[in-house]
PDB file of C-alpha atoms and ligand atoms in Angstrom:
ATOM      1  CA  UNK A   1      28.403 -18.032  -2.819  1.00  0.00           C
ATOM      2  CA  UNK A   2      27.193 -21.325  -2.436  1.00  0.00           C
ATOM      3  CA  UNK A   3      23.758 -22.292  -4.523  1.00  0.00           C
ATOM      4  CA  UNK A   4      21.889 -22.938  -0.701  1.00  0.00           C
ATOM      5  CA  UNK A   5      22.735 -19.663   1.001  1.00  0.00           C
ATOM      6  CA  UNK A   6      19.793 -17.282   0.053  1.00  0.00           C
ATOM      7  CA  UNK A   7      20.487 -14.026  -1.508  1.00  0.00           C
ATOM      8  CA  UNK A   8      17.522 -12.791   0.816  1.00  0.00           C
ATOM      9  CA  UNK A   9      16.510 -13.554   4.118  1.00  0.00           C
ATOM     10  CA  UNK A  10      13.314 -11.365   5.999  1.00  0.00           C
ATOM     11  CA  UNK A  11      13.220 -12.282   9.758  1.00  0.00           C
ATOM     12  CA  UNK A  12      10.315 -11.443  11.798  1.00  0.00           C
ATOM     13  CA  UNK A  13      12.141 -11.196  15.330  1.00  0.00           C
ATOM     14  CA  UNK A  14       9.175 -12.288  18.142  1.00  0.00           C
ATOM     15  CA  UNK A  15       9.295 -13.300  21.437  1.00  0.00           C
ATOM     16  CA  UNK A  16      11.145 -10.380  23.558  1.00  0.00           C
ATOM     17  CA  UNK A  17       8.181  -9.782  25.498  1.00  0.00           C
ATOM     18  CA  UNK A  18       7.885 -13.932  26.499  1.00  0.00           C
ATOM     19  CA  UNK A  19      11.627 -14.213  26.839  1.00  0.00           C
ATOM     20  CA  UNK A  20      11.412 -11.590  29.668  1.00  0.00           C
ATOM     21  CA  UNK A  21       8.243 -12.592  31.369  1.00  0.00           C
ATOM     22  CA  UNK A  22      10.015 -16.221  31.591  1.00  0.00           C
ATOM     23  CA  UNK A  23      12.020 -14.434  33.666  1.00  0.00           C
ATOM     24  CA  UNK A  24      10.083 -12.324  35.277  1.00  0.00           C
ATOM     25  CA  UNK A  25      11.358  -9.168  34.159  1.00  0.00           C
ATOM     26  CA  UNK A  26       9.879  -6.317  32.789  1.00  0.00           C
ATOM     27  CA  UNK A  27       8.898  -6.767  28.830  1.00  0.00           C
ATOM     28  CA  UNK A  28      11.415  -4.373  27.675  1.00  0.00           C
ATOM     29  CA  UNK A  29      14.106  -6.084  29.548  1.00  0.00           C
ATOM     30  CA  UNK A  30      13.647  -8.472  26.430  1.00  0.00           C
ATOM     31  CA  UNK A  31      13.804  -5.641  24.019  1.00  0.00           C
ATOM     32  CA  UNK A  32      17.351  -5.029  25.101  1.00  0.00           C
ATOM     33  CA  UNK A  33      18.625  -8.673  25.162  1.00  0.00           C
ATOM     34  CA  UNK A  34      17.491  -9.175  21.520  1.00  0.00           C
ATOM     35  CA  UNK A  35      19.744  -6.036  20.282  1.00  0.00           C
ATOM     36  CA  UNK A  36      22.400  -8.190  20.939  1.00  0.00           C
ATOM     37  CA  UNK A  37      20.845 -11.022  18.746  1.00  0.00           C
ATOM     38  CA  UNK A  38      20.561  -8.172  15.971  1.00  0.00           C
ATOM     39  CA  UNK A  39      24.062  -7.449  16.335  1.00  0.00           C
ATOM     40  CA  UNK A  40      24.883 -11.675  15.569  1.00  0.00           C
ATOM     41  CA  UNK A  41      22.398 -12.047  12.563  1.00  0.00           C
ATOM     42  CA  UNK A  42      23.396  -9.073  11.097  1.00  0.00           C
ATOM     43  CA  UNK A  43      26.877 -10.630  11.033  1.00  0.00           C
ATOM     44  CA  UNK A  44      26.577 -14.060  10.288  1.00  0.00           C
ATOM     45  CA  UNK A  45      24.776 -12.799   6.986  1.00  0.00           C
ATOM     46  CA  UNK A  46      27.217 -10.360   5.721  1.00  0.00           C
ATOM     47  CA  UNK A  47      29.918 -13.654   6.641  1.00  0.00           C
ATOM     48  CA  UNK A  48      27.849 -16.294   4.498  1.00  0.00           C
ATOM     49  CA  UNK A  49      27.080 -14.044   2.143  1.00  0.00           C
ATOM     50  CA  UNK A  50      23.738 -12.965   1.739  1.00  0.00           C
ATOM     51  CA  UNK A  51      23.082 -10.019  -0.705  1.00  0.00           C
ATOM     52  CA  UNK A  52      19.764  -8.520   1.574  1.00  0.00           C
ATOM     53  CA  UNK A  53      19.007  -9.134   5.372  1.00  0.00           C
ATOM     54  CA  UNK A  54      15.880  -7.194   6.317  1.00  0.00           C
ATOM     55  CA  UNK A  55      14.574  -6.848   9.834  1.00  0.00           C
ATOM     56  CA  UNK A  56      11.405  -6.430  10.637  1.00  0.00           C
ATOM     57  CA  UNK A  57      11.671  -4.242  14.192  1.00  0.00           C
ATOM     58  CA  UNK A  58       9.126  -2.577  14.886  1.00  0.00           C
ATOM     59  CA  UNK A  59       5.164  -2.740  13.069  1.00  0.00           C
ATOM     60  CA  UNK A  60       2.745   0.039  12.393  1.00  0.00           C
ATOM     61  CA  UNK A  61       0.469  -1.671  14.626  1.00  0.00           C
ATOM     62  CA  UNK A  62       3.373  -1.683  17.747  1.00  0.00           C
ATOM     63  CA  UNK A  63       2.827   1.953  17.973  1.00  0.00           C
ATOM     64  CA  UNK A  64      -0.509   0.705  19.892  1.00  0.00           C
ATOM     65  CA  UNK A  65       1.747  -0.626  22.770  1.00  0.00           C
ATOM     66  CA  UNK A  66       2.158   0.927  26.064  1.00  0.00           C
ATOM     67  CA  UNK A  67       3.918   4.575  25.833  1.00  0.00           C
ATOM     68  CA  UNK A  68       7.184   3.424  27.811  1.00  0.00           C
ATOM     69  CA  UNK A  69       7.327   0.422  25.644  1.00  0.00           C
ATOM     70  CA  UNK A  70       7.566   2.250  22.674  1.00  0.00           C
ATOM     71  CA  UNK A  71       9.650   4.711  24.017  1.00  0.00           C
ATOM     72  CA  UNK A  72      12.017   1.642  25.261  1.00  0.00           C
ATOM     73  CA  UNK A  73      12.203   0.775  21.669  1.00  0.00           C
ATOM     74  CA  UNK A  74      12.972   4.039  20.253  1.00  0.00           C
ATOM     75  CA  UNK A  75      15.672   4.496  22.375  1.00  0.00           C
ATOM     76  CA  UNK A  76      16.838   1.309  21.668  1.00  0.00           C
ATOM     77  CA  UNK A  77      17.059   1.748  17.803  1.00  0.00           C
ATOM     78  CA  UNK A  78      18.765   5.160  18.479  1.00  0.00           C
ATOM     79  CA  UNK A  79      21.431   3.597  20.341  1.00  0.00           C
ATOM     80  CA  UNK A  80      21.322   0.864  17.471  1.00  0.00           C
ATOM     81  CA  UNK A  81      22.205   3.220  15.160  1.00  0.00           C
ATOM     82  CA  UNK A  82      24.854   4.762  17.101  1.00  0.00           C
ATOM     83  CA  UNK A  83      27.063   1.764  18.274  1.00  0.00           C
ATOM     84  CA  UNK A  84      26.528   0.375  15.034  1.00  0.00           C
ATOM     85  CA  UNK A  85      27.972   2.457  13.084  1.00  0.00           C
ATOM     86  CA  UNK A  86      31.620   2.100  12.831  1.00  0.00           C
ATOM     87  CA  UNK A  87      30.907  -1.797  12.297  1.00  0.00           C
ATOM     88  CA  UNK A  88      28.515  -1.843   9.464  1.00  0.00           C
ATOM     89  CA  UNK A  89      30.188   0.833   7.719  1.00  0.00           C
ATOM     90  CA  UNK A  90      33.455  -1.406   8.226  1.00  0.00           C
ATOM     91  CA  UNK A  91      31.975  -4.310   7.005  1.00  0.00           C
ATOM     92  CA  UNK A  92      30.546  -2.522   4.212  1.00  0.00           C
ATOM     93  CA  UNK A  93      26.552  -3.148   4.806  1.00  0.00           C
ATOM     94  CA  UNK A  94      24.219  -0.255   3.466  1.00  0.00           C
ATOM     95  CA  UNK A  95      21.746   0.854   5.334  1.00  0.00           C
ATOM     96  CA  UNK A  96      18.324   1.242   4.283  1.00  0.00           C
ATOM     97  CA  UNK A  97      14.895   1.748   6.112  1.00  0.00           C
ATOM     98  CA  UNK A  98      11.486   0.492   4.575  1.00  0.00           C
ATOM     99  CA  UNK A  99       8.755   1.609   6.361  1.00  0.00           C
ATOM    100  CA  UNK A 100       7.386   5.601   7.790  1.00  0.00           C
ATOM    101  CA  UNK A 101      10.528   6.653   9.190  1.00  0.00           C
ATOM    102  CA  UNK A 102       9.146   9.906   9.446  1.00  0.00           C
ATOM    103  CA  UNK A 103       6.653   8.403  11.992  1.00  0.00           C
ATOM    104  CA  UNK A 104       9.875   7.824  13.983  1.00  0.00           C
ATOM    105  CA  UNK A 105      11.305  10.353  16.907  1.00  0.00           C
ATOM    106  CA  UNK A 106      13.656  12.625  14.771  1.00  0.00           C
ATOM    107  CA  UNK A 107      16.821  12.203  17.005  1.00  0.00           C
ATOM    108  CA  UNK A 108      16.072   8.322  15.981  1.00  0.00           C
ATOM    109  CA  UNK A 109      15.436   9.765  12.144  1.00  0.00           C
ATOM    110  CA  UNK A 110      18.668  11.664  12.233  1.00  0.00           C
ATOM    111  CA  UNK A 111      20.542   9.016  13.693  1.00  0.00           C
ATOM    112  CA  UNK A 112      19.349   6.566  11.143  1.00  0.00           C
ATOM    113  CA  UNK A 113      19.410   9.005   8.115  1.00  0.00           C
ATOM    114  CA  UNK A 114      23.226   9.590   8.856  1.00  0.00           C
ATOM    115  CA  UNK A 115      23.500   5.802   8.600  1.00  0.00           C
ATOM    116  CA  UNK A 116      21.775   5.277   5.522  1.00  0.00           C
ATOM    117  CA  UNK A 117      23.355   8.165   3.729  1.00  0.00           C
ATOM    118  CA  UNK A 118      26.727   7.297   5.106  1.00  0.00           C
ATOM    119  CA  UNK A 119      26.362   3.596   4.264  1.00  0.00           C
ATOM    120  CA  UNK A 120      25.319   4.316   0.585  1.00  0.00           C
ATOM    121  CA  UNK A 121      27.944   6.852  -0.291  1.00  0.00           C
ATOM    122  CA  UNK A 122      30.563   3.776  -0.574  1.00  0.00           C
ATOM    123  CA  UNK A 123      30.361   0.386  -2.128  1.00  0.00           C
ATOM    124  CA  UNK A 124      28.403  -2.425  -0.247  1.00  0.00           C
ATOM    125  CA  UNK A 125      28.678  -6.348   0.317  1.00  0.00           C
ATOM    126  CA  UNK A 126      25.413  -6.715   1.928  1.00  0.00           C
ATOM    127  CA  UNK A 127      22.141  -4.778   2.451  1.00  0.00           C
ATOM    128  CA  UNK A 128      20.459  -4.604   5.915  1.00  0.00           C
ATOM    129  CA  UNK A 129      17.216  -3.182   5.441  1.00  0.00           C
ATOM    130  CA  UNK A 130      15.388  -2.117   8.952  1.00  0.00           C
ATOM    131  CA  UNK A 131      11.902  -2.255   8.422  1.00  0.00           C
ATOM    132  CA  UNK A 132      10.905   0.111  11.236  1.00  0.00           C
ATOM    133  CA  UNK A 133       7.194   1.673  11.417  1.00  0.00           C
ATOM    134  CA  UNK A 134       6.495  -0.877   8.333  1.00  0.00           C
ATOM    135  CA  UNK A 135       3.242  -2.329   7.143  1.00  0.00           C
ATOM    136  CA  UNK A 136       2.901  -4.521   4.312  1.00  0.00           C
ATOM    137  CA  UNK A 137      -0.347  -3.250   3.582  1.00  0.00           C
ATOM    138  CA  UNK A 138       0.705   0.708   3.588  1.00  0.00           C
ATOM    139  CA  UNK A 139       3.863  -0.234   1.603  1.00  0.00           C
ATOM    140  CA  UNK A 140       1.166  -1.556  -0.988  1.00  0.00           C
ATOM    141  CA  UNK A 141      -1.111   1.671  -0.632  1.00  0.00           C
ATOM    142  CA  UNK A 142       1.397   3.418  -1.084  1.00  0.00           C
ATOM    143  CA  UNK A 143       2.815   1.985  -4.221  1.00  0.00           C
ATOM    144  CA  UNK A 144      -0.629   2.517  -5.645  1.00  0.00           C
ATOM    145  CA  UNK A 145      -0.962   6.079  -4.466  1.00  0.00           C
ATOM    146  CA  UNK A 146       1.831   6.361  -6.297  1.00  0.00           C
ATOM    147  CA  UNK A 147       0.616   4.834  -9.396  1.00  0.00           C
ATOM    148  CA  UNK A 148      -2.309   6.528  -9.704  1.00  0.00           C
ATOM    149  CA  UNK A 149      -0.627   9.491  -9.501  1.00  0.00           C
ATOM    150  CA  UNK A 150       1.383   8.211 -12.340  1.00  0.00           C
ATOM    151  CA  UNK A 151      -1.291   7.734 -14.542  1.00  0.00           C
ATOM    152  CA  UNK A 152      -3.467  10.594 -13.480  1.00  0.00           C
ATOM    153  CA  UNK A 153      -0.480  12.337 -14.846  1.00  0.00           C
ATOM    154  CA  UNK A 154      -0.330  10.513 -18.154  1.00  0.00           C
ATOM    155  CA  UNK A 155       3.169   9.122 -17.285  1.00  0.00           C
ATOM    156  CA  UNK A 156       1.817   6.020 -17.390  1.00  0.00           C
ATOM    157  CA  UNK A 157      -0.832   4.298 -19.238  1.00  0.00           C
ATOM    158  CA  UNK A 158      -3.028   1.609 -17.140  1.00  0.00           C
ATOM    159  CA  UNK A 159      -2.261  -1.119 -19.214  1.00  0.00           C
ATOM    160  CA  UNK A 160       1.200  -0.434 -18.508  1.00  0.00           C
ATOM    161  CA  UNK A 161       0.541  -1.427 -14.930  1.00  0.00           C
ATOM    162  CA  UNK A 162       2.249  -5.222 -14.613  1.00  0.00           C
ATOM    163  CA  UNK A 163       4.039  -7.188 -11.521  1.00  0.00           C
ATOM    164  CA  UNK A 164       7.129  -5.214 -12.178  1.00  0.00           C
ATOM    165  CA  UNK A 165       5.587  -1.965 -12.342  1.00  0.00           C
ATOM    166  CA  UNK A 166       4.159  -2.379  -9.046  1.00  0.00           C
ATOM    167  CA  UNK A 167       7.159  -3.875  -7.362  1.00  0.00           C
ATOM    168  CA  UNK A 168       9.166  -0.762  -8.743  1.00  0.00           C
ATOM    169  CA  UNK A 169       7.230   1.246  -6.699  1.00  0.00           C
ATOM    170  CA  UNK A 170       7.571  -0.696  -3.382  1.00  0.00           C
ATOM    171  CA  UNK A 171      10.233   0.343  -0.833  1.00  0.00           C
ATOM    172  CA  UNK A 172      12.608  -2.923  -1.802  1.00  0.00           C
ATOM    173  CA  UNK A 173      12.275  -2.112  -5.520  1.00  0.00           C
ATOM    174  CA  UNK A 174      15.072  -3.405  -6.992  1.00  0.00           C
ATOM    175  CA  UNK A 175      16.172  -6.083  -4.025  1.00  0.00           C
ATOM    176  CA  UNK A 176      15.771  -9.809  -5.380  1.00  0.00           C
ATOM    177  CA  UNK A 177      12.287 -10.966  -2.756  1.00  0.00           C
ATOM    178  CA  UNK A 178      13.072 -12.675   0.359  1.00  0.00           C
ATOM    179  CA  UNK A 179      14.010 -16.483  -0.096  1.00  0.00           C
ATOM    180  CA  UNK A 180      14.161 -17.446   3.437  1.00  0.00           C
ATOM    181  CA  UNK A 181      11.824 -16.095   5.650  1.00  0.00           C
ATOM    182  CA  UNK A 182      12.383 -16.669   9.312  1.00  0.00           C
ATOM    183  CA  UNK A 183      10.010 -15.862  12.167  1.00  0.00           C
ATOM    184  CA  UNK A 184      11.115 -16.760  15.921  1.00  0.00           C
ATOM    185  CA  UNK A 185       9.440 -17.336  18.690  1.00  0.00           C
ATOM    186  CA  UNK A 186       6.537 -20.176  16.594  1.00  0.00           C
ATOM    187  CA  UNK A 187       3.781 -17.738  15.972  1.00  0.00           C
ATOM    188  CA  UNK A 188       2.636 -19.099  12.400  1.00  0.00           C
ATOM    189  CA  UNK A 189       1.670 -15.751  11.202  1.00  0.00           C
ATOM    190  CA  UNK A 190       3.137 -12.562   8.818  1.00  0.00           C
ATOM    191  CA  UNK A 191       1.472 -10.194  10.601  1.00  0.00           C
ATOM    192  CA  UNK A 192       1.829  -7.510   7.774  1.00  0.00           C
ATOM    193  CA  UNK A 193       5.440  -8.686   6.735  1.00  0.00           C
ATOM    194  CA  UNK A 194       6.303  -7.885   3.043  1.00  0.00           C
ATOM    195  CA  UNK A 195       3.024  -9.044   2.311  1.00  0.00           C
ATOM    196  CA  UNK A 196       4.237  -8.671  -1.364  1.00  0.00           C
ATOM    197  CA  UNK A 197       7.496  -9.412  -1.275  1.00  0.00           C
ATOM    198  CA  UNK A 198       7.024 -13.319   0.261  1.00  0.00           C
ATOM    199  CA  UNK A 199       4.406 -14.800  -2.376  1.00  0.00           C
ATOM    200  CA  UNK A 200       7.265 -17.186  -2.962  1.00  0.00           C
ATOM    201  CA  UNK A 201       8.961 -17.254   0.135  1.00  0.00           C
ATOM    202  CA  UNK A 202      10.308 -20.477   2.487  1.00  0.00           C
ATOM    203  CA  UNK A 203       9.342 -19.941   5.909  1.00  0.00           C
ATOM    204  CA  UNK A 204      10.962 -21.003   8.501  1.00  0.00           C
ATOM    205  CA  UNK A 205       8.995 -20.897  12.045  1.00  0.00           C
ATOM    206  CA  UNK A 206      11.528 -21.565  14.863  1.00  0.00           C
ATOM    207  CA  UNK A 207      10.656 -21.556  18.668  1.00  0.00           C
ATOM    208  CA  UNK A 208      13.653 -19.528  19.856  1.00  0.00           C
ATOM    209  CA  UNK A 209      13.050 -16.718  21.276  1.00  0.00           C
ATOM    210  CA  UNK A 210      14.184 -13.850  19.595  1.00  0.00           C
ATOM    211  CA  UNK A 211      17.003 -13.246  22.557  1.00  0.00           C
ATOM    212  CA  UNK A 212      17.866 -16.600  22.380  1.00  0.00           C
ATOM    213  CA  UNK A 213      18.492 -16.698  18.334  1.00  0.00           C
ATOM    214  CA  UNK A 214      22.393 -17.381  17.797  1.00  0.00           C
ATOM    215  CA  UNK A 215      24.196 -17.655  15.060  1.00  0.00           C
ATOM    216  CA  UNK A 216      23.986 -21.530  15.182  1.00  0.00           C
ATOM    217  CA  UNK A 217      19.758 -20.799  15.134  1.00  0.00           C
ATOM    218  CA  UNK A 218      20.391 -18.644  11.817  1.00  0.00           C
ATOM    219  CA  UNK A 219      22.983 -21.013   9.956  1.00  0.00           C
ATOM    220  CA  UNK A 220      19.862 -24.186  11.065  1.00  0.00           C
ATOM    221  CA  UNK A 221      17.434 -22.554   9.324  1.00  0.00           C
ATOM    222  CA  UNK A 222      19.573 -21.828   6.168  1.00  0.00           C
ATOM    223  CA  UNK A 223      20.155 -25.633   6.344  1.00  0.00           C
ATOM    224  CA  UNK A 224      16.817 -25.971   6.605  1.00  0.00           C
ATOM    225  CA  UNK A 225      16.169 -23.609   3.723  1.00  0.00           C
ATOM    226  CA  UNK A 226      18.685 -25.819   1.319  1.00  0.00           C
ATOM    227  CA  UNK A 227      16.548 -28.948   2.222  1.00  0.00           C
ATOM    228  CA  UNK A 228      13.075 -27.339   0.796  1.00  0.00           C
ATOM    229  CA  UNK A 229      12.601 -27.898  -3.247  1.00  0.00           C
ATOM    230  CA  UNK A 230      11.197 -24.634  -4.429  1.00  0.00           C
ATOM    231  CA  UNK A 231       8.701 -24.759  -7.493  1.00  0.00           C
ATOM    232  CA  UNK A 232       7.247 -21.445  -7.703  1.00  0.00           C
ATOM    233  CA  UNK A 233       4.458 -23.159  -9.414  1.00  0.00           C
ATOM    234  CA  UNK A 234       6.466 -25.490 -11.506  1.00  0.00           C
ATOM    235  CA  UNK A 235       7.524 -28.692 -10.942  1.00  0.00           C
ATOM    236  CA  UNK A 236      10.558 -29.781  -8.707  1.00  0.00           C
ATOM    237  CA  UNK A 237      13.534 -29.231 -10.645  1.00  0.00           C
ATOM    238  CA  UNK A 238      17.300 -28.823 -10.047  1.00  0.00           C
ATOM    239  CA  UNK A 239      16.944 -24.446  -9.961  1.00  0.00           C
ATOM    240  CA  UNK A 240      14.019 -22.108  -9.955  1.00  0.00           C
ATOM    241  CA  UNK A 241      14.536 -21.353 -13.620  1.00  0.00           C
ATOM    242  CA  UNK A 242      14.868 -25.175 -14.259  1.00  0.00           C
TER     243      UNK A 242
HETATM  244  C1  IPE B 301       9.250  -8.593  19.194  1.00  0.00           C
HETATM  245  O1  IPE B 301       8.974  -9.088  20.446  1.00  0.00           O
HETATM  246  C2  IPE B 301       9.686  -7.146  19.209  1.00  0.00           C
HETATM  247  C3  IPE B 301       8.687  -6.223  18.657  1.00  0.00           C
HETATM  248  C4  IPE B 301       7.547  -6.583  18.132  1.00  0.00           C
HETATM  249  C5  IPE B 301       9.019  -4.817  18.683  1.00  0.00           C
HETATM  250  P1  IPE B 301       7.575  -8.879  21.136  1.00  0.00           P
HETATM  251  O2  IPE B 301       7.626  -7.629  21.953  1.00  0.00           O
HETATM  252  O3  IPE B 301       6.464  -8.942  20.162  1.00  0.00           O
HETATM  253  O4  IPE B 301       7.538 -10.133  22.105  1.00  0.00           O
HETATM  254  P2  IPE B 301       6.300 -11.074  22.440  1.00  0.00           P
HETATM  255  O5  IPE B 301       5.706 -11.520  21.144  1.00  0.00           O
HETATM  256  O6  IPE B 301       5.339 -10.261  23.242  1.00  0.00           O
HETATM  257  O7  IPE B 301       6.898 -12.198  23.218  1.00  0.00           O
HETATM  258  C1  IPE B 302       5.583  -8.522  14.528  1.00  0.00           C
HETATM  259  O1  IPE B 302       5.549  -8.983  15.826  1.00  0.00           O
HETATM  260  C2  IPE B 302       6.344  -7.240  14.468  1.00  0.00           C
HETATM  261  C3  IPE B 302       7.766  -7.326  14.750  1.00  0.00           C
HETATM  262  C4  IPE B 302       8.435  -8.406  15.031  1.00  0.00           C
HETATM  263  C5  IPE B 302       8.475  -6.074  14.693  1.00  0.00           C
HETATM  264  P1  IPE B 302       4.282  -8.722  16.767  1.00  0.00           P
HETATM  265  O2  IPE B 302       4.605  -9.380  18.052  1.00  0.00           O
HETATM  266  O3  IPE B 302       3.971  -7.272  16.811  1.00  0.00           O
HETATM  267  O4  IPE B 302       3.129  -9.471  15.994  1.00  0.00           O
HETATM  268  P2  IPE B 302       1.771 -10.078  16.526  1.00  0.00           P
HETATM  269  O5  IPE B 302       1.039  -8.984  17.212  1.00  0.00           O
HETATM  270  O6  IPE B 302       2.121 -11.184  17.471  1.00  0.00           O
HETATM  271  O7  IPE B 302       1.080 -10.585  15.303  1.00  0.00           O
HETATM  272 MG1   MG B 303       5.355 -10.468  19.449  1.00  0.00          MG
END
């Protein structure tokens, strides 16, 4: 793997709603053109060689849209998880969802369960984790629900409680943190993203909109991502340890 390719990259994909009002369709017209943009950075990662692609598809604040929009989007993932199949299993990519699937509609649970189960019973190249339902902020409640629970049980003392702790207890526990952050579509915000996971993250905004992201969008903002000198605090140096 070359030194520039990042062994995670989160992408926030935005813009499905403005890609289909530009032309004046309905929003979830946009919804379905972006599935195929899913389908592209899914595989352009696994080909470069990224350990960890996670997707951030749907919010725990999206369940506040419109009723047929959310149903759109179920649907959507459903059929995701369906078509999908054969080719992520083929090209070795495990499955995993961060978020409440249990939140989800439980033919899109059972779909996506039979994925992930499926996925991790044989070796993997690449992990695609679908962040579906997900909140930074829960994932973090929850990891000190969890915690507390810990210690309230004495199997853990509170001094005990450190960075790595913590992150053990989040749903990517174990996954190196995102290097390469990408959101589309030029909002300048997280909006409750791996709100952990990014403290030292590059982001890359891009104006695409999310239908509109290629490969050649993806492979630009890796470029992009070699160019940046990461110091996680330090001073510039030839590698994060240097
Ligand atoms: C992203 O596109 C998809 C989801 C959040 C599910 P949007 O639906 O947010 O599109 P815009 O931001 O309204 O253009
Ligand atoms: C973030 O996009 C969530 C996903 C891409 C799944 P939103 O479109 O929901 O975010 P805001 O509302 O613009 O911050
Ligand atoms: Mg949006």
């Amino acid at each position: 793997m070359s030194p520039t390719v990042p062994r995670h990259i989160a992408i926030i994909m935005d813009g499905n709603g403005r890609w289909a009002h530009a032309r004046a369709l309905p929003r979830v017209e946009g919804h379905k053109a972006g599935a195929d943009s899913v389908r592209e950075a899914v595989r352009t990662c696994r080909e470069i060689g990224v350990e960890v692609l996670t997707l951030y598809g749907f919010s725990t604040e999206n369940w506040r849209r419109p009723r047929e929009e959310v149903e759109t989007l179920m649907s959507l993932l459903h059929r995701y998880a369906l078509e999908e199949r054969r080719e992520l299993l083929d090209q070795r990519i495990r499955v995993r969802v961060l978020g409440q699937p249990w939140r989800l509609p439980k033919i899109v649970q059972r779909a996506l369960n039979d994925l992930c189960l499926s996925s991790a019973a044989r070796p993997h190249a690449m992990t695609l984790n679908l962040a579906l339902s997900y909140g930074g902020r829960s994932e973090i409640v929850d990891a000190a629900r969890a915690l507390a629970e810990d210690v309230r049980s004495s199997r853990l003392r509170p001094d005990e409680v450190d960075e790595a702790v913590f992150a053990a207890r989040l749903q990517t526990a174990g996954q190196p943190d995102p290097d390469l952050l990408i959101r589309t579509s030029g909002e300048m915000r997280l909006s409750n993203f791996l709100l952990w996971q990014v403290a030292y993250s590059e982001i890359v905004v891009v104006d695409t909109l999310w239908p509109d992201f290629r490969r050649a969008h993806l492979l630009a903002a890796v470029e992009e991502y070699g160019r940046r000198s990461r110091r996680f605090g330090g001073v510039p140096g030839p590698s994060p340890e240097g």
